[in-house]
């Protein structure tokens, strides 16, 4: 997670499930939340990893902006 900015869970928590996740940072820099996308393992294509990470990453950045605007 620290090196890539995302994490991959390839059937570690449940057989047949692959998930990619990103952290959501709060205004103080901590990560109070995370977002993930999961799929059946047979649909996972390692060559599409960056595109799979893009959607939750974009959403996480938008949430960070919203969190930064909170009073």
C-alpha angles and dihedrals in degrees: 000000000000095000100042103024091237140062131224123209107194106186093313097121098030133010113251095018128109122185136179120200142184132195126246112218123211125220090271092056096252121123108240093167146017139204128216141180119209134192142169110282093237089062094051115109112185089206089064094052096112092052090048091053093047097073099051090038093055090047092048091053090051090050090050090054090050092048090051091055094054115111 
